[in-house]
Short mmCIF file of C-alpha atoms and ligand atoms in Angstrom, two decimals:
data_model
loop_
_atom_site.label_atom_id
_atom_site.label_comp_id
_atom_site.label_asym_id
_atom_site.label_seq_id
_atom_site.Cartn_x
_atom_site.Cartn_y
_atom_site.Cartn_z
CA MET J 28 46.43 -15.82 297.77
CA SER J 29 42.35 -16.47 297.93
CA ALA J 30 41.09 -15.62 294.73
CA ARG J 31 38.93 -12.75 296.33
CA VAL J 32 42.22 -10.80 296.66
CA LEU J 33 43.73 -12.17 293.32
CA CYS J 34 40.36 -10.79 291.50
CA ALA J 35 41.29 -7.52 293.44
CA LEU J 36 44.99 -7.48 292.52
CA LEU J 37 44.25 -7.81 288.94
CA VAL J 38 41.44 -5.09 289.08
CA GLY J 39 42.89 -2.29 289.50
CA SER J 40 45.93 -3.00 288.43
CA ALA J 41 46.64 -2.25 284.86
CA LEU J 42 47.38 -6.28 283.94
CA SER J 43 46.42 -7.18 279.87
CA LEU J 44 42.66 -7.89 279.05
CA SER J 45 43.71 -11.28 278.85
CA LEU J 46 44.84 -11.65 282.06
CA ALA J 47 41.72 -10.04 283.59
CA THR J 48 39.73 -12.14 281.61
CA TRP J 49 41.72 -15.75 282.46
CA ALA J 50 41.17 -13.91 287.04
CA GLN J 51 37.38 -13.56 286.59
CA PRO J 52 34.91 -16.73 286.75
CA ALA J 53 32.46 -15.57 285.27
CA ALA J 54 32.15 -12.68 282.72
CA VAL J 55 30.70 -9.56 285.16
CA PRO J 56 28.44 -6.66 283.05
CA PRO J 57 29.62 -2.79 283.25
CA PRO J 58 28.79 -0.85 286.51
CA GLU J 59 25.28 -0.51 285.56
CA PRO J 60 24.04 3.94 286.77
CA ASN J 61 21.92 4.25 289.38
CA THR J 62 18.71 5.41 287.87
CA LEU J 63 17.79 5.31 284.38
CA VAL J 64 18.05 9.17 282.87
CA PRO J 65 20.08 9.66 280.55
CA ALA J 66 22.25 13.19 281.38
CA GLY J 67 20.50 16.10 280.71
CA ASN J 68 16.86 14.76 280.03
CA ALA J 69 13.53 16.24 282.45
CA ARG J 70 11.93 13.29 282.36
CA HIS J 71 11.24 13.96 286.71
CA ALA J 72 10.63 17.68 285.73
CA ALA J 73 7.09 18.61 287.15
CA SER J 74 4.83 19.00 285.09
CA ALA J 75 0.67 20.41 285.49
CA PHE J 76 0.22 16.99 286.00
CA PRO J 77 0.12 15.83 289.85
CA ASP J 78 3.02 12.69 290.37
CA ARG J 79 4.47 10.89 293.01
CA ILE J 80 1.05 10.80 294.51
CA VAL J 81 1.17 8.61 298.02
CA VAL J 82 -1.15 7.60 300.85
CA SER J 83 0.21 6.99 304.34
CA PRO J 84 -1.75 6.16 307.28
CA ALA J 85 -2.57 9.05 309.70
CA GLN J 86 -2.31 7.78 313.18
CA ASP J 87 -6.14 6.65 312.90
CA PRO J 88 -5.75 4.98 309.41
CA ALA J 89 -8.98 3.56 309.62
CA ARG J 90 -10.40 7.04 310.17
CA GLY J 91 -8.09 8.74 307.40
CA PHE J 92 -4.74 9.18 305.82
CA GLY J 93 -2.45 11.09 304.51
CA VAL J 94 -1.70 12.51 300.61
CA SER J 95 1.18 13.70 298.97
CA TRP J 96 1.86 14.46 295.70
CA ARG J 97 3.18 17.50 293.07
CA SER J 98 3.40 19.89 290.43
CA ALA J 99 4.06 22.34 289.20
CA ALA J 100 2.96 25.58 289.64
CA GLY J 101 -0.03 27.19 288.51
CA ALA J 102 -3.04 28.70 288.73
CA GLN J 103 -5.45 26.80 290.53
CA PRO J 104 -4.83 25.95 293.85
CA PRO J 105 -4.56 22.49 295.03
CA VAL J 106 -7.11 19.90 296.46
CA LEU J 107 -7.97 16.89 297.21
CA GLU J 108 -11.52 14.82 295.84
CA ILE J 109 -12.86 12.11 297.65
CA VAL J 110 -15.30 10.20 297.88
CA GLU J 111 -17.08 6.34 298.49
CA ALA J 112 -16.09 4.59 296.14
CA GLY J 113 -18.67 3.22 293.42
CA ASP J 114 -19.38 0.91 290.82
CA SER J 115 -20.80 3.83 288.95
CA PRO J 116 -18.83 6.89 286.91
CA ASP J 117 -20.96 9.01 288.72
CA MET J 118 -18.31 10.07 290.80
CA GLY J 119 -21.74 12.66 292.62
CA THR J 120 -19.92 15.39 294.68
CA PRO J 121 -16.84 14.88 295.84
CA ARG J 122 -15.89 16.57 299.21
CA ARG J 123 -12.90 18.66 298.50
CA VAL J 124 -10.36 18.80 301.47
CA PRO J 125 -7.64 21.46 300.82
CA ALA J 126 -3.66 21.34 300.61
CA ARG J 127 -0.92 22.55 302.09
CA THR J 128 1.79 23.63 299.11
CA ARG J 129 5.91 24.23 299.62
CA ALA J 130 8.07 24.94 296.45
CA LEU J 131 11.42 22.30 296.46
CA ARG J 132 14.32 23.66 294.81
CA ALA J 133 16.45 20.60 292.89
CA GLU J 134 17.93 19.50 289.96
CA ASN J 135 14.71 19.20 287.68
CA GLY J 136 13.75 23.16 288.68
CA GLU J 137 11.33 23.71 291.24
CA ALA J 138 8.41 22.04 291.76
CA LEU J 139 5.39 22.44 294.16
CA HIS J 140 4.77 19.55 296.63
CA HIS J 141 0.92 18.98 298.00
CA GLN J 142 -0.24 17.71 301.18
CA ALA J 143 -3.78 16.71 302.19
CA ARG J 144 -4.87 15.54 305.04
CA VAL J 145 -7.99 13.16 305.08
CA ASP J 146 -9.51 12.72 308.28
CA GLY J 147 -13.87 11.62 309.47
CA LEU J 148 -13.56 7.99 307.15
CA GLN J 149 -15.47 4.60 307.61
CA PRO J 150 -12.73 1.77 309.13
CA ASP J 151 -12.68 -0.52 306.46
CA THR J 152 -14.15 1.36 303.40
CA LEU J 153 -13.00 1.59 300.10
CA TYR J 154 -12.72 5.63 298.95
CA ALA J 155 -12.24 6.75 295.53
CA TRP J 156 -10.19 10.21 295.09
CA ARG J 157 -8.18 12.74 293.10
CA VAL J 158 -5.73 15.61 293.44
CA GLN J 159 -4.41 18.52 291.41
CA GLY J 160 -2.35 20.68 290.31
CA ALA J 161 -1.76 22.32 287.67
CA GLY J 162 -4.77 22.65 286.03
CA ALA J 163 -4.85 18.46 286.21
CA TRP J 164 -6.30 16.28 287.70
CA SER J 165 -4.93 12.66 288.86
CA PRO J 166 -6.25 10.03 287.60
CA TRP J 167 -9.29 8.63 289.92
CA MET J 168 -7.65 6.36 292.69
CA HIS J 169 -8.86 3.42 295.21
CA THR J 170 -7.26 3.90 298.74
CA ARG J 171 -9.23 0.90 301.20
CA THR J 172 -8.92 2.57 304.94
CA LEU J 173 -8.29 0.38 307.43
CA GLY J 174 -10.74 -2.02 309.96
CA ALA J 175 -11.45 -2.99 313.11
CA ALA J 176 -8.58 -4.61 315.34
CA ASP J 177 -9.50 -7.90 315.28
CA ALA J 178 -10.01 -8.56 311.53
CA PRO J 179 -7.29 -9.71 309.63
CA LEU J 180 -4.42 -7.30 307.56
CA THR J 181 -1.70 -8.29 305.38
CA VAL J 182 1.54 -6.05 304.98
CA LEU J 183 3.62 -6.00 302.55
CA TYR J 184 7.39 -5.50 304.45
CA PHE J 185 10.28 -4.24 302.19
CA GLY J 186 14.30 -3.48 302.70
CA ASP J 187 16.47 -0.49 301.16
CA THR J 188 15.28 -0.16 297.46
CA GLN J 189 17.93 2.78 297.35
CA ASN J 190 20.23 2.14 293.43
CA LYS J 191 18.71 1.54 290.56
CA ASN J 192 14.70 1.92 292.05
CA ALA J 193 13.49 1.94 288.04
CA SER J 194 15.74 -0.82 286.69
CA LEU J 195 14.86 -3.24 289.81
CA THR J 196 12.80 -2.96 292.15
CA THR J 197 10.20 -1.69 290.23
CA ARG J 198 9.96 -6.22 289.17
CA VAL J 199 9.47 -6.68 292.57
CA VAL J 200 7.14 -4.25 293.35
CA ARG J 201 5.08 -5.96 291.19
CA GLU J 202 5.82 -9.41 292.15
CA ALA J 203 4.28 -8.13 295.44
CA LEU J 204 1.58 -7.30 294.73
CA ARG J 205 0.47 -10.22 292.76
CA HIS J 206 1.18 -11.91 295.71
CA ALA J 207 -0.50 -10.19 298.16
CA PRO J 208 -2.96 -8.50 296.18
CA ASP J 209 -5.54 -8.06 299.59
CA ALA J 210 -2.02 -5.82 301.09
CA THR J 211 -3.36 -2.34 302.80
CA LEU J 212 -0.70 -1.44 303.68
CA ALA J 213 3.12 -1.45 303.00
CA VAL J 214 5.83 -0.19 305.39
CA PHE J 215 9.25 0.40 303.62
CA THR J 216 12.93 0.01 306.29
CA GLY J 217 14.51 2.62 304.90
CA ASP J 218 17.09 4.00 302.28
CA GLN J 219 14.33 4.85 299.19
CA VAL J 220 17.56 6.54 296.77
CA ASN J 221 21.13 7.07 296.93
CA GLY J 222 20.34 10.54 297.55
CA ARG J 223 23.62 12.80 298.09
CA ASP J 224 24.69 12.92 294.51
CA GLY J 225 22.94 15.27 293.07
CA ASP J 226 20.21 13.03 291.14
CA ASP J 227 18.40 12.86 294.24
CA ASP J 228 14.75 14.25 292.49
CA ASN J 229 15.77 11.89 289.81
CA GLU J 230 16.15 8.67 291.71
CA TRP J 231 12.90 10.10 294.31
CA GLY J 232 11.36 10.60 290.62
CA GLU J 233 12.10 6.66 290.00
CA TRP J 234 11.07 5.63 293.24
CA PHE J 235 7.77 6.99 292.38
CA GLU J 236 7.84 5.02 289.28
CA SER J 237 9.34 1.89 290.81
CA THR J 238 6.99 1.22 293.16
CA ALA J 239 3.32 3.12 291.65
CA PRO J 240 0.49 1.60 291.60
CA LEU J 241 1.37 0.48 295.21
CA THR J 242 1.76 4.47 296.28
CA THR J 243 -2.12 5.20 296.28
CA MET J 244 -3.71 1.52 296.21
CA LEU J 245 -2.35 0.70 299.35
CA GLN J 246 -1.60 3.63 302.44
CA VAL J 247 2.79 3.59 302.55
CA ALA J 248 4.71 3.55 305.50
CA PRO J 249 8.25 4.91 305.07
CA VAL J 250 11.03 4.63 307.32
CA ALA J 251 13.68 7.52 306.76
CA GLY J 252 17.36 6.15 305.61
CA ASN J 253 21.22 6.67 306.22
CA HIS J 254 20.65 7.97 302.81
CA GLU J 255 17.66 10.13 302.89
CA TYR J 256 20.15 12.64 304.21
CA THR J 257 21.85 14.71 302.65
CA GLN J 258 26.43 14.38 304.45
CA HIS J 259 28.03 17.95 304.70
CA GLU J 260 30.47 20.40 306.33
CA ASP J 261 30.13 23.35 307.85
CA ALA J 262 32.06 25.06 311.05
CA ALA J 263 30.99 22.17 312.93
CA GLY J 264 32.80 18.82 311.82
CA GLU J 265 31.33 16.71 309.12
CA ARG J 266 26.73 16.71 309.55
CA MET J 267 23.95 15.58 308.33
CA THR J 268 20.95 16.46 307.59
CA LEU J 269 17.30 15.05 306.84
CA GLY J 270 17.69 15.96 303.18
CA ALA J 271 14.62 18.26 301.79
CA HIS J 272 12.35 15.83 299.10
CA TRP J 273 11.69 14.10 302.89
CA PRO J 274 9.07 16.58 304.47
CA HIS J 275 7.71 16.99 301.04
CA ALA J 276 7.07 13.33 300.18
CA PHE J 277 5.25 11.77 302.37
CA ALA J 278 2.11 13.18 304.61
CA LEU J 279 3.31 11.41 308.32
CA PRO J 280 0.90 11.51 310.88
CA GLY J 281 3.15 14.14 313.01
CA ASN J 282 3.83 12.54 315.95
CA GLY J 283 7.15 11.54 316.89
CA ALA J 284 10.04 11.27 319.73
CA PRO J 285 10.87 15.02 320.77
CA GLY J 286 14.42 16.01 318.82
CA ALA J 287 13.55 13.59 315.84
CA GLU J 288 9.96 14.85 314.53
CA PRO J 289 9.81 14.63 311.11
CA ALA J 290 10.78 10.95 310.44
CA THR J 291 9.71 9.35 313.35
CA TYR J 292 5.88 8.85 314.45
CA TRP J 293 3.35 5.32 314.94
CA PHE J 294 -0.21 4.95 314.00
CA ASP J 295 -2.25 1.53 314.77
CA ALA J 296 -3.82 -1.13 312.15
CA HIS J 297 -5.81 -3.76 313.18
CA GLY J 298 -4.49 -5.27 315.76
CA ALA J 299 -0.94 -3.73 315.60
CA ARG J 300 1.11 -0.23 316.55
CA PHE J 301 3.41 0.17 313.93
CA VAL J 302 6.25 2.62 315.75
CA VAL J 303 8.46 4.40 313.35
CA LEU J 304 11.79 4.73 314.67
CA ASP J 305 14.62 6.90 312.74
CA GLY J 306 18.23 5.47 313.86
CA THR J 307 20.10 8.00 311.85
CA SER J 308 19.04 10.53 313.76
CA ALA J 309 19.34 8.63 317.15
CA LEU J 310 23.13 8.07 315.89
CA GLU J 311 24.20 11.27 314.19
CA HIS J 312 22.16 13.97 316.18
CA GLY J 313 21.64 12.50 319.53
CA THR J 314 18.39 12.01 320.19
CA ALA J 315 18.05 8.16 321.33
CA GLN J 316 17.08 8.34 324.64
CA ALA J 317 14.72 10.83 323.43
CA GLN J 318 13.10 7.99 320.84
CA ALA J 319 13.70 4.88 323.38
CA ARG J 320 11.91 7.35 325.77
CA TRP J 321 8.77 7.99 323.19
CA LEU J 322 9.19 4.44 321.88
CA GLU J 323 8.64 3.22 325.55
CA ALA J 324 5.77 5.59 325.98
CA ALA J 325 4.00 3.97 322.97
CA LEU J 326 4.73 0.64 323.49
CA ARG J 327 2.99 0.88 326.92
CA ASP J 328 0.15 2.61 325.17
CA ASN J 329 -0.45 -0.80 322.78
CA PRO J 330 -3.77 -0.93 323.22
CA HIS J 331 -3.22 -4.25 320.58
CA PRO J 332 -1.62 -7.62 320.96
CA TRP J 333 0.55 -7.03 318.47
CA ALA J 334 3.79 -4.32 318.56
CA ILE J 335 5.81 -4.03 315.63
CA ALA J 336 9.30 -1.20 315.20
CA LEU J 337 10.57 -0.12 312.09
CA VAL J 338 13.94 0.70 312.37
CA HIS J 339 16.54 1.71 309.40
CA GLN J 340 20.24 1.10 311.58
CA PRO J 341 19.78 -3.21 312.39
CA MET J 342 20.20 -3.44 316.49
CA TYR J 343 22.23 -6.93 314.89
CA SER J 344 24.18 -5.64 311.57
CA PRO J 345 25.40 -8.62 309.66
CA ARG J 346 27.40 -6.91 308.10
CA GLN J 347 31.56 -7.56 309.09
CA ASP J 348 31.79 -4.06 311.73
CA ARG J 349 29.59 -2.29 311.63
CA ASP J 350 27.60 -2.10 315.33
CA ASN J 351 25.11 0.47 315.77
CA ALA J 352 25.63 1.23 319.86
CA LEU J 353 23.59 3.23 320.11
CA LEU J 354 21.26 1.39 319.35
CA ARG J 355 22.07 -0.98 321.03
CA GLU J 356 21.95 0.15 324.09
CA HIS J 357 18.79 3.30 324.07
CA ILE J 358 16.66 1.62 322.10
CA LEU J 359 17.00 -2.47 322.00
CA PRO J 360 16.37 -2.84 325.81
CA VAL J 361 12.84 -1.09 324.97
CA LEU J 362 12.15 -3.39 322.99
CA GLU J 363 12.68 -6.39 324.47
CA ARG J 364 11.39 -5.19 328.08
CA GLU J 365 8.06 -4.46 325.92
CA ARG J 366 8.38 -7.32 323.78
CA VAL J 367 7.68 -6.14 320.74
CA ASP J 368 6.95 -9.04 318.33
CA LEU J 369 8.70 -7.60 315.19
CA VAL J 370 11.71 -5.12 314.69
CA LEU J 371 12.07 -4.34 310.91
CA GLN J 372 14.94 -3.14 309.49
CA GLY J 373 17.71 -2.57 306.42
CA HIS J 374 20.53 -1.07 305.77
CA ASP J 375 23.08 -3.73 305.33
CA HIS J 376 22.15 -5.20 301.98
CA VAL J 377 21.92 -9.14 302.56
CA TYR J 378 18.95 -10.89 304.55
CA GLY J 379 18.97 -12.22 308.11
CA ARG J 380 16.76 -12.79 311.27
CA ARG J 381 17.12 -13.37 314.65
CA GLY J 382 15.41 -13.94 318.17
CA GLY J 383 16.64 -11.36 320.71
CA GLU J 384 18.21 -11.39 323.89
CA VAL J 385 16.41 -14.10 325.89
CA PRO J 386 17.20 -17.05 324.26
CA GLN J 387 13.94 -18.54 325.28
CA ARG J 388 11.54 -15.89 324.22
CA ALA J 389 9.79 -16.06 320.59
CA THR J 390 9.98 -12.44 320.35
CA PRO J 391 11.15 -9.69 319.26
CA GLN J 392 12.41 -11.26 315.92
CA TYR J 393 15.06 -9.09 314.33
CA ILE J 394 14.65 -9.36 310.67
CA VAL J 395 16.67 -7.29 308.02
CA THR J 396 16.37 -7.37 304.23
CA VAL J 397 16.85 -5.14 301.07
CA ALA J 398 14.62 -4.91 297.88
CA GLY J 399 16.99 -3.05 295.47
CA ALA J 400 20.00 -3.94 293.81
CA LYS J 401 22.62 -2.95 295.86
CA GLN J 402 23.49 -6.77 298.17
CA TYR J 403 26.25 -7.18 300.28
CA LEU J 404 27.56 -10.67 302.20
CA VAL J 405 27.00 -12.10 304.84
CA PRO J 406 30.57 -12.21 308.00
CA GLU J 407 30.81 -16.01 309.07
CA ILE J 408 30.25 -14.77 312.60
CA VAL J 409 26.76 -14.02 311.12
CA ARG J 410 25.69 -17.45 309.77
CA ARG J 411 26.49 -18.66 313.32
CA GLN J 412 23.60 -15.94 314.67
CA MET J 413 20.91 -15.64 312.05
CA ARG J 414 19.27 -17.87 310.07
CA PRO J 415 17.88 -18.30 307.60
CA VAL J 416 21.01 -16.00 305.70
CA ALA J 417 20.96 -14.92 301.85
CA GLU J 418 22.98 -12.64 299.46
CA ASP J 419 22.76 -11.09 296.10
CA THR J 420 18.68 -12.06 296.58
CA GLN J 421 16.44 -8.97 295.69
CA LEU J 422 13.32 -10.37 298.56
CA PHE J 423 10.19 -8.67 299.88
CA GLN J 424 7.59 -9.52 303.13
CA VAL J 425 4.53 -10.09 303.32
CA LEU J 426 2.88 -10.06 306.83
CA ARG J 427 -0.50 -11.07 307.06
CA LEU J 428 -1.83 -10.53 311.58
CA GLU J 429 -5.19 -12.08 313.43
CA PRO J 430 -5.37 -11.41 316.83
CA ALA J 431 -3.63 -14.54 317.97
CA ARG J 432 -1.45 -15.69 315.01
CA LEU J 433 0.76 -13.77 313.00
CA ARG J 434 2.57 -14.92 309.46
CA TYR J 435 5.55 -13.72 308.29
CA GLU J 436 7.42 -14.77 304.73
CA ALA J 437 10.36 -13.40 303.36
CA ARG J 438 9.65 -13.85 299.23
CA THR J 439 12.48 -13.43 296.02
CA ALA J 440 12.33 -11.58 293.29
CA THR J 441 10.56 -14.26 291.55
CA GLY J 442 8.09 -14.96 294.37
CA ARG J 443 9.71 -18.57 296.30
CA LEU J 444 9.62 -18.54 299.65
CA TYR J 445 12.47 -18.15 301.49
CA ASP J 446 12.09 -17.69 305.52
CA ALA J 447 8.94 -18.63 306.81
CA PHE J 448 7.00 -18.44 310.73
CA GLU J 449 4.41 -17.66 312.43
CA LEU J 450 4.27 -16.38 315.95
CA ARG J 451 1.33 -17.97 317.46
CA ARG J 452 -0.55 -16.37 320.75
CA GLU J 453 -1.48 -19.00 323.99
CA THR J 454 -2.63 -18.74 327.11
CA GLY J 455 -0.62 -14.88 326.94
CA GLU J 456 2.35 -15.83 325.16
CA VAL J 457 3.99 -16.30 321.88
CA ARG J 458 5.44 -19.04 320.53
CA LEU J 459 7.57 -19.43 317.13
CA VAL J 460 6.42 -22.17 315.23
CA GLU J 461 9.59 -22.20 311.76
CA ILE J 462 7.31 -23.59 308.57
CA GLU J 463 9.98 -24.69 306.66
CA ALA J 464 8.29 -26.30 304.80
CA GLY J 465 8.53 -24.79 300.99
CA ARG J 466 11.65 -23.19 301.44
CA ILE J 467 14.73 -22.70 298.67
CA PRO J 468 17.88 -23.49 300.23
CA GLN J 469 19.72 -20.66 301.31
CA ARG J 470 21.37 -18.63 298.80
CA ASP J 471 24.53 -17.19 298.53
CA CYS J 472 26.71 -14.66 296.54
CA PRO J 473 28.06 -16.39 293.27
CA ARG J 474 30.92 -13.86 292.35
CA ASP J 475 34.54 -12.90 294.34
CA VAL J 476 34.14 -9.19 292.34
CA THR J 477 31.09 -6.88 291.75
CA PRO J 478 31.11 -4.69 287.82
CA LYS J 479 32.53 -1.84 289.98
CA GLY J 480 35.78 -3.84 290.53
CA ARG J 481 34.73 -3.97 294.41
CA THR J 482 35.57 -7.35 296.37
CA ASP J 483 33.81 -7.07 299.81
CA ARG J 484 30.58 -7.00 297.69
CA CYS J 485 27.98 -9.17 295.92
CA TRP J 486 26.23 -6.37 293.33
CA GLU J 487 27.81 -2.76 292.42
FE1 LIG Z 2 21.79 2.84 305.17
#
């Protein structure tokens, strides 16, 4: 009997404490609650003060962006004020941009969610802006518009944050900002929250808490994961519906695929086109073909050297017994045919990278990563298909794009280099250059059982 099976039997039975202690190789702490919010505490209820403030790219983020925020109900109409940032505290006469407001009732009571879309901005320009809640203003925020196609761009990429965001995602985001203070764009590849458990509003509160101040300093492009959906049963059987928070939480470009509009969109950032897919809608709502056609049109129309696709569920799943067949049937051929450079994914709570269907080609590079606390295991077969892989590791990624070179780095929660490569565009072809120097060794799960007694995961 293996140690892992023995541990499972011990944890699942009522054997004596002394025997259980003997069976577990290392002390495992008790499981941590999913949020830091004690039962009954209303810390994340809406107030007069604007909160959950996040900037998202417009279709052309050099010229505009959208801002979402939240407040309690109040007398004054919510509005955004914006000026070109200067060194004087005198903000002059700001331009006022009205917001659209919608109400949302969750476990913390009713809140008003506001969205303002700012256009007509100048590229590569630092703007100061603030938003009004229910009679109270936010601080003046600074956000830089994106720049020209040939100007360098730095992007932060985070996998699933999902669980224990205030407790354990916060440190990853702060380390990422420290390593890439020049980043102007951040992408999150889904499962920002765990959801589905009646605690969604506290979880969203903690996601914003853990990601601040990134969400106002950078433009944030989120992907919807399956945990942004709610699962329920109706007369037609089990259904997944995009959660109520999603359309309120982010002011997105609104240029999505037919049938999957709320969580699909594209935008251009310097010399790259970013296309965001909704894997859950593709898998559960039958929109895979519509998204594939829309993706193909967005890629064929791409005037830029680089193309980056984002989707929560991986094309090649690094988790045992997971295969997103509909994505592989409809989306994968488009990614391959149109020579997307990077496919940024999440969902499987490990790290793994691999090339595509044609081994001789440098692209696409398919990446799965995880920022948050939930950690799964990498099966043996995946270890032969992906390199590098990692278990038991919170990560962030830094992408640095220039017209002829894309540098990628995956770093651990403490900032150590885990994976790195460059894509170099030379005479029309893209070449992959692995960067091995400075990488730390492969990280594998050091424990047989999680704090929750699971032997099929590494943490929680
Ligand atoms: Fe997921």
